[in-house]
Amino acid sequence: MLWSLLKILVFVAIIALLALGAGFLMETTGGVQITVAGTEYTLGPLQSVIGFLVLVGAVWLFFKLLTLLIATLKFLNGDETALSRYFDRGREKRGYQALADGLMALASGEGRVAMSKAAKAEKLLQKPELTNLLVAQAAEMTGDTKKASETYKKLIGDNATRFVGVRGVLKQKLSEGDDDTALKLAEKALAIKPRHAETQDILLGLQTKSQDWTGARSTLTAKLKSGSLPRDVYKRRDAVLALSEAKDILSDTNSVEAQERAIEANKLSPDLVPAAAMAARAYIGKGKPKNAARLLKKAWDAQPHPDLAHAFAEVAPNESAAERVKRFAVLAKSHPQHMETRLVMSELNVVAEDFPEARRALGDLVERDDVDARTYTLMAAIERGEGASDAVVQGWLAKALAAPRGPQWVCDNCNEILPEWVPVCPNCGSFDTLTWKSSSSAEVTTATGAHMLPLIVGSIEDKSQSVEEEVVEADQEEVIEVAAEDATAEEQPRPS
């Protein structure tokens, strides 16, 4: 009510002011003179105001008509109108259909069709962030690596597709074998997406291949934090990397730091045989043989292994053969029936010339299905030591020539057999894939095959070598003849 009264009062006041103004203009003398084409027009004050208002209205009307004219021209031209939007929708529909067809062709392995559809989609959609990836992958499929590389570089220029572009170029460099460039690209890709599991694996593989153990440990930690690597696997691989650092330092004759790295590797993964052996040697180098012996016993409890026996022998290098047998007897108590334990004790007793005890240590190994050349060679040494005939010795040696080599370091990825443990397989480049096991593939000389009695060092070494040479060289020609007969006779039983 009050507001309505207020509006009425305002309206009355405005009318009053206008009337007052009109009366003032009517009483005012003078006016405005306008000359048009030689004719002079004189307007009074009120006429002048009315003329001014008419002029303002005419100008406003002119601009409105001009805007209408421009809109009409745009409509005829097809810009941002219902008609143009209709045609745009049709073009986008065809473009997305071409994009979908290109993706289907790419998945079907039809590279040329995919390229054609990608070009059509790029022309219709005008959205390179959608079509460039299809173009790049189709170009790769058709073998046009140059176009693929150019397209991936276009993707790198856009923040939204930068990772995809870097990853595409990375894949190309890997296929070309350019590991140095691939390593830099992998680091850049991981910086863009730190939790990308595939990039982490690629970078880790390149770092281990280039022996960048420090960088590899950093990448491994990133994999653990991102949740793509179980903690137990992380501990194992981190130990392998620490051990690899230690091996590199040893090659540089930096013994103090190497010792620390080796001990660290063993603490990270106590069941890693190479780490235990190297850590033991590090303790020996520090003058702590008791620590080395304790560490090796713990590792032997987890898995008896020739490398551990080698290191355990180095704890007391100057002991006699009998003292060594006695000391190793303590180590053998944890796994007395394990094949490696029995072979080690048999070797040591052969060195000590206690051949009956060496035979007892072997037990029934020669009768087992998994008997290897090392067992047959030991039997030949035992028979020679006990004074058996040459024919008996030759029979055992002939069996050793045809027998498997026994457990060795074998790559789980490519089945390559290696004479010693390494962190990266030199054949396939895979990381931490070496396992101590028997292999049915082509075999190589190993510490357990060609080098009989591997625990012999110092003064004992000379003695053992003479025993072995006597066994092997006594009837070399006859052994070769026996082996030749075995090779030519099909389905004949082996000589006993």
mmCIF file with all atom_site columns, N, CA and C in Angstrom, residues 213 236-237 239-245 247 265 272-275 278 305 307 408-410 418-426 431-436:
data_model
loop_
_atom_site.group_PDB
_atom_site.id
_atom_site.type_symbol
_atom_site.label_atom_id
_atom_site.label_alt_id
_atom_site.label_comp_id
_atom_site.label_asym_id
_atom_site.label_entity_id
_atom_site.label_seq_id
_atom_site.pdbx_PDB_ins_code
_atom_site.Cartn_x
_atom_site.Cartn_y
_atom_site.Cartn_z
_atom_site.occupancy
_atom_site.B_iso_or_equiv
_atom_site.pdbx_formal_charge
_atom_site.auth_seq_id
_atom_site.auth_comp_id
_atom_site.auth_asym_id
_atom_site.auth_atom_id
_atom_site.pdbx_PDB_model_num
ATOM 1   N N  . TRP A 1 213 ? 72.151 -48.717 -11.049 1.00 0.00 ? 213 TRP A N  1
ATOM 2   C CA . TRP A 1 213 ? 71.517 -49.390 -9.914  1.00 0.00 ? 213 TRP A CA 1
ATOM 3   C C  . TRP A 1 213 ? 70.864 -48.399 -8.951  1.00 0.00 ? 213 TRP A C  1
ATOM 4   N N  . ARG A 1 236 ? 63.084 -58.381 -2.169  1.00 0.00 ? 236 ARG A N  1
ATOM 5   C CA . ARG A 1 236 ? 63.968 -59.257 -2.931  1.00 0.00 ? 236 ARG A CA 1
ATOM 6   C C  . ARG A 1 236 ? 64.704 -58.475 -4.028  1.00 0.00 ? 236 ARG A C  1
ATOM 7   N N  . ARG A 1 237 ? 63.957 -57.694 -4.795  1.00 0.00 ? 237 ARG A N  1
ATOM 8   C CA . ARG A 1 237 ? 64.583 -56.983 -5.919  1.00 0.00 ? 237 ARG A CA 1
ATOM 9   C C  . ARG A 1 237 ? 65.463 -55.836 -5.436  1.00 0.00 ? 237 ARG A C  1
ATOM 10  N N  . ALA A 1 239 ? 67.200 -56.001 -2.781  1.00 0.00 ? 239 ALA A N  1
ATOM 11  C CA . ALA A 1 239 ? 68.427 -56.695 -2.390  1.00 0.00 ? 239 ALA A CA 1
ATOM 12  C C  . ALA A 1 239 ? 69.287 -57.020 -3.613  1.00 0.00 ? 239 ALA A C  1
ATOM 13  N N  . VAL A 1 240 ? 68.640 -57.426 -4.693  1.00 0.00 ? 240 VAL A N  1
ATOM 14  C CA . VAL A 1 240 ? 69.383 -57.717 -5.932  1.00 0.00 ? 240 VAL A CA 1
ATOM 15  C C  . VAL A 1 240 ? 70.081 -56.456 -6.439  1.00 0.00 ? 240 VAL A C  1
ATOM 16  N N  . LEU A 1 241 ? 69.383 -55.319 -6.377  1.00 0.00 ? 241 LEU A N  1
ATOM 17  C CA . LEU A 1 241 ? 69.982 -54.064 -6.836  1.00 0.00 ? 241 LEU A CA 1
ATOM 18  C C  . LEU A 1 241 ? 71.125 -53.645 -5.926  1.00 0.00 ? 241 LEU A C  1
ATOM 19  N N  . ALA A 1 242 ? 70.950 -53.806 -4.611  1.00 0.00 ? 242 ALA A N  1
ATOM 20  C CA . ALA A 1 242 ? 72.037 -53.484 -3.687  1.00 0.00 ? 242 ALA A CA 1
ATOM 21  C C  . ALA A 1 242 ? 73.235 -54.383 -3.933  1.00 0.00 ? 242 ALA A C  1
ATOM 22  N N  . LEU A 1 243 ? 72.972 -55.651 -4.215  1.00 0.00 ? 243 LEU A N  1
ATOM 23  C CA . LEU A 1 243 ? 74.063 -56.581 -4.529  1.00 0.00 ? 243 LEU A CA 1
ATOM 24  C C  . LEU A 1 243 ? 74.755 -56.188 -5.827  1.00 0.00 ? 243 LEU A C  1
ATOM 25  N N  . SER A 1 244 ? 73.969 -55.735 -6.798  1.00 0.00 ? 244 SER A N  1
ATOM 26  C CA . SER A 1 244 ? 74.557 -55.297 -8.070  1.00 0.00 ? 244 SER A CA 1
ATOM 27  C C  . SER A 1 244 ? 75.452 -54.088 -7.864  1.00 0.00 ? 244 SER A C  1
ATOM 28  N N  . GLU A 1 245 ? 75.025 -53.171 -6.984  1.00 0.00 ? 245 GLU A N  1
ATOM 29  C CA . GLU A 1 245 ? 75.882 -52.036 -6.638  1.00 0.00 ? 245 GLU A CA 1
ATOM 30  C C  . GLU A 1 245 ? 77.186 -52.512 -6.023  1.00 0.00 ? 245 GLU A C  1
ATOM 31  N N  . LYS A 1 247 ? 78.689 -55.394 -6.501  1.00 0.00 ? 247 LYS A N  1
ATOM 32  C CA . LYS A 1 247 ? 79.536 -56.021 -7.524  1.00 0.00 ? 247 LYS A CA 1
ATOM 33  C C  . LYS A 1 247 ? 80.265 -54.965 -8.342  1.00 0.00 ? 247 LYS A C  1
ATOM 34  N N  . ALA A 1 265 ? 72.738 -55.821 1.162   1.00 0.00 ? 265 ALA A N  1
ATOM 35  C CA . ALA A 1 265 ? 71.966 -56.701 0.291   1.00 0.00 ? 265 ALA A CA 1
ATOM 36  C C  . ALA A 1 265 ? 71.549 -57.961 1.031   1.00 0.00 ? 265 ALA A C  1
ATOM 37  N N  . LEU A 1 272 ? 68.898 -64.735 -0.425  1.00 0.00 ? 272 LEU A N  1
ATOM 38  C CA . LEU A 1 272 ? 69.520 -64.517 -1.729  1.00 0.00 ? 272 LEU A CA 1
ATOM 39  C C  . LEU A 1 272 ? 70.964 -65.014 -1.662  1.00 0.00 ? 272 LEU A C  1
ATOM 40  N N  . VAL A 1 273 ? 71.216 -66.126 -2.330  1.00 0.00 ? 273 VAL A N  1
ATOM 41  C CA . VAL A 1 273 ? 72.500 -66.815 -2.190  1.00 0.00 ? 273 VAL A CA 1
ATOM 42  C C  . VAL A 1 273 ? 73.683 -65.930 -2.563  1.00 0.00 ? 273 VAL A C  1
ATOM 43  N N  . PRO A 1 274 ? 73.692 -65.258 -3.731  1.00 0.00 ? 274 PRO A N  1
ATOM 44  C CA . PRO A 1 274 ? 74.851 -64.415 -4.061  1.00 0.00 ? 274 PRO A CA 1
ATOM 45  C C  . PRO A 1 274 ? 75.081 -63.308 -3.039  1.00 0.00 ? 274 PRO A C  1
ATOM 46  N N  . ALA A 1 275 ? 74.002 -62.755 -2.484  1.00 0.00 ? 275 ALA A N  1
ATOM 47  C CA . ALA A 1 275 ? 74.155 -61.704 -1.479  1.00 0.00 ? 275 ALA A CA 1
ATOM 48  C C  . ALA A 1 275 ? 74.782 -62.259 -0.210  1.00 0.00 ? 275 ALA A C  1
ATOM 49  N N  . MET A 1 278 ? 78.543 -62.903 -0.888  1.00 0.00 ? 278 MET A N  1
ATOM 50  C CA . MET A 1 278 ? 79.318 -61.670 -0.956  1.00 0.00 ? 278 MET A CA 1
ATOM 51  C C  . MET A 1 278 ? 79.402 -60.985 0.404   1.00 0.00 ? 278 MET A C  1
ATOM 52  N N  . HIS A 1 305 ? 73.817 -74.482 -1.029  1.00 0.00 ? 305 HIS A N  1
ATOM 53  C CA . HIS A 1 305 ? 74.223 -74.049 -2.364  1.00 0.00 ? 305 HIS A CA 1
ATOM 54  C C  . HIS A 1 305 ? 75.754 -74.086 -2.454  1.00 0.00 ? 305 HIS A C  1
ATOM 55  N N  . ASP A 1 307 ? 77.821 -72.034 -3.864  1.00 0.00 ? 307 ASP A N  1
ATOM 56  C CA . ASP A 1 307 ? 78.430 -70.730 -3.620  1.00 0.00 ? 307 ASP A CA 1
ATOM 57  C C  . ASP A 1 307 ? 78.594 -70.465 -2.130  1.00 0.00 ? 307 ASP A C  1
ATOM 58  N N  . GLN A 1 408 ? 71.970 -75.382 -12.154 1.00 0.00 ? 408 GLN A N  1
ATOM 59  C CA . GLN A 1 408 ? 72.774 -74.266 -12.651 1.00 0.00 ? 408 GLN A CA 1
ATOM 60  C C  . GLN A 1 408 ? 71.937 -72.994 -12.589 1.00 0.00 ? 408 GLN A C  1
ATOM 61  N N  . TRP A 1 409 ? 72.564 -71.868 -12.854 1.00 0.00 ? 409 TRP A N  1
ATOM 62  C CA . TRP A 1 409 ? 71.818 -70.605 -12.919 1.00 0.00 ? 409 TRP A CA 1
ATOM 63  C C  . TRP A 1 409 ? 71.130 -70.537 -14.276 1.00 0.00 ? 409 TRP A C  1
ATOM 64  N N  . VAL A 1 410 ? 69.804 -70.602 -14.272 1.00 0.00 ? 410 VAL A N  1
ATOM 65  C CA . VAL A 1 410 ? 69.002 -70.641 -15.495 1.00 0.00 ? 410 VAL A CA 1
ATOM 66  C C  . VAL A 1 410 ? 68.040 -69.458 -15.488 1.00 0.00 ? 410 VAL A C  1
ATOM 67  N N  . LEU A 1 418 ? 73.763 -69.845 -17.361 1.00 0.00 ? 418 LEU A N  1
ATOM 68  C CA . LEU A 1 418 ? 74.898 -68.980 -17.082 1.00 0.00 ? 418 LEU A CA 1
ATOM 69  C C  . LEU A 1 418 ? 75.808 -69.617 -16.048 1.00 0.00 ? 418 LEU A C  1
ATOM 70  N N  . PRO A 1 419 ? 77.111 -69.424 -16.177 1.00 0.00 ? 419 PRO A N  1
ATOM 71  C CA . PRO A 1 419 ? 78.044 -70.041 -15.221 1.00 0.00 ? 419 PRO A CA 1
ATOM 72  C C  . PRO A 1 419 ? 78.011 -69.402 -13.838 1.00 0.00 ? 419 PRO A C  1
ATOM 73  N N  . GLU A 1 420 ? 77.529 -68.163 -13.728 1.00 0.00 ? 420 GLU A N  1
ATOM 74  C CA . GLU A 1 420 ? 77.437 -67.507 -12.434 1.00 0.00 ? 420 GLU A CA 1
ATOM 75  C C  . GLU A 1 420 ? 76.237 -66.566 -12.424 1.00 0.00 ? 420 GLU A C  1
ATOM 76  N N  . TRP A 1 421 ? 75.826 -66.205 -11.212 1.00 0.00 ? 421 TRP A N  1
ATOM 77  C CA . TRP A 1 421 ? 74.658 -65.346 -11.064 1.00 0.00 ? 421 TRP A CA 1
ATOM 78  C C  . TRP A 1 421 ? 74.977 -63.920 -11.507 1.00 0.00 ? 421 TRP A C  1
ATOM 79  N N  . VAL A 1 422 ? 74.032 -63.335 -12.243 1.00 0.00 ? 422 VAL A N  1
ATOM 80  C CA . VAL A 1 422 ? 74.112 -61.923 -12.629 1.00 0.00 ? 422 VAL A CA 1
ATOM 81  C C  . VAL A 1 422 ? 72.708 -61.326 -12.449 1.00 0.00 ? 422 VAL A C  1
ATOM 82  N N  . PRO A 1 423 ? 72.600 -60.032 -12.153 1.00 0.00 ? 423 PRO A N  1
ATOM 83  C CA . PRO A 1 423 ? 71.275 -59.438 -11.938 1.00 0.00 ? 423 PRO A CA 1
ATOM 84  C C  . PRO A 1 423 ? 70.432 -59.347 -13.200 1.00 0.00 ? 423 PRO A C  1
ATOM 85  N N  . VAL A 1 424 ? 71.072 -59.170 -14.360 1.00 0.00 ? 424 VAL A N  1
ATOM 86  C CA . VAL A 1 424 ? 70.353 -59.022 -15.630 1.00 0.00 ? 424 VAL A CA 1
ATOM 87  C C  . VAL A 1 424 ? 70.828 -60.105 -16.591 1.00 0.00 ? 424 VAL A C  1
ATOM 88  N N  . CYS A 1 425 ? 69.889 -60.841 -17.158 1.00 0.00 ? 425 CYS A N  1
ATOM 89  C CA . CYS A 1 425 ? 70.250 -61.890 -18.105 1.00 0.00 ? 425 CYS A CA 1
ATOM 90  C C  . CYS A 1 425 ? 70.881 -61.269 -19.351 1.00 0.00 ? 425 CYS A C  1
ATOM 91  N N  . PRO A 1 426 ? 72.098 -61.649 -19.718 1.00 0.00 ? 426 PRO A N  1
ATOM 92  C CA . PRO A 1 426 ? 72.740 -61.050 -20.901 1.00 0.00 ? 426 PRO A CA 1
ATOM 93  C C  . PRO A 1 426 ? 72.091 -61.456 -22.211 1.00 0.00 ? 426 PRO A C  1
ATOM 94  N N  . PHE A 1 431 ? 65.382 -58.738 -15.826 1.00 0.00 ? 431 PHE A N  1
ATOM 95  C CA . PHE A 1 431 ? 65.973 -58.443 -14.515 1.00 0.00 ? 431 PHE A CA 1
ATOM 96  C C  . PHE A 1 431 ? 65.492 -59.436 -13.462 1.00 0.00 ? 431 PHE A C  1
ATOM 97  N N  . ASP A 1 432 ? 66.439 -59.963 -12.677 1.00 0.00 ? 432 ASP A N  1
ATOM 98  C CA . ASP A 1 432 ? 66.142 -60.857 -11.556 1.00 0.00 ? 432 ASP A CA 1
ATOM 99  C C  . ASP A 1 432 ? 65.319 -62.057 -12.002 1.00 0.00 ? 432 ASP A C  1
ATOM 100 N N  . THR A 1 433 ? 65.790 -62.756 -13.013 1.00 0.00 ? 433 THR A N  1
ATOM 101 C CA . THR A 1 433 ? 65.079 -63.945 -13.505 1.00 0.00 ? 433 THR A CA 1
ATOM 102 C C  . THR A 1 433 ? 65.931 -65.204 -13.411 1.00 0.00 ? 433 THR A C  1
ATOM 103 N N  . LEU A 1 434 ? 67.120 -65.130 -12.793 1.00 0.00 ? 434 LEU A N  1
ATOM 104 C CA . LEU A 1 434 ? 67.980 -66.301 -12.696 1.00 0.00 ? 434 LEU A CA 1
ATOM 105 C C  . LEU A 1 434 ? 67.580 -67.148 -11.487 1.00 0.00 ? 434 LEU A C  1
ATOM 106 N N  . THR A 1 435 ? 67.415 -68.446 -11.736 1.00 0.00 ? 435 THR A N  1
ATOM 107 C CA . THR A 1 435 ? 67.027 -69.390 -10.698 1.00 0.00 ? 435 THR A CA 1
ATOM 108 C C  . THR A 1 435 ? 67.997 -70.559 -10.711 1.00 0.00 ? 435 THR A C  1
ATOM 109 N N  . TRP A 1 436 ? 68.321 -71.038 -9.523  1.00 0.00 ? 436 TRP A N  1
ATOM 110 C CA . TRP A 1 436 ? 69.220 -72.188 -9.406  1.00 0.00 ? 436 TRP A CA 1
ATOM 111 C C  . TRP A 1 436 ? 68.397 -73.462 -9.585  1.00 0.00 ? 436 TRP A C  1
#
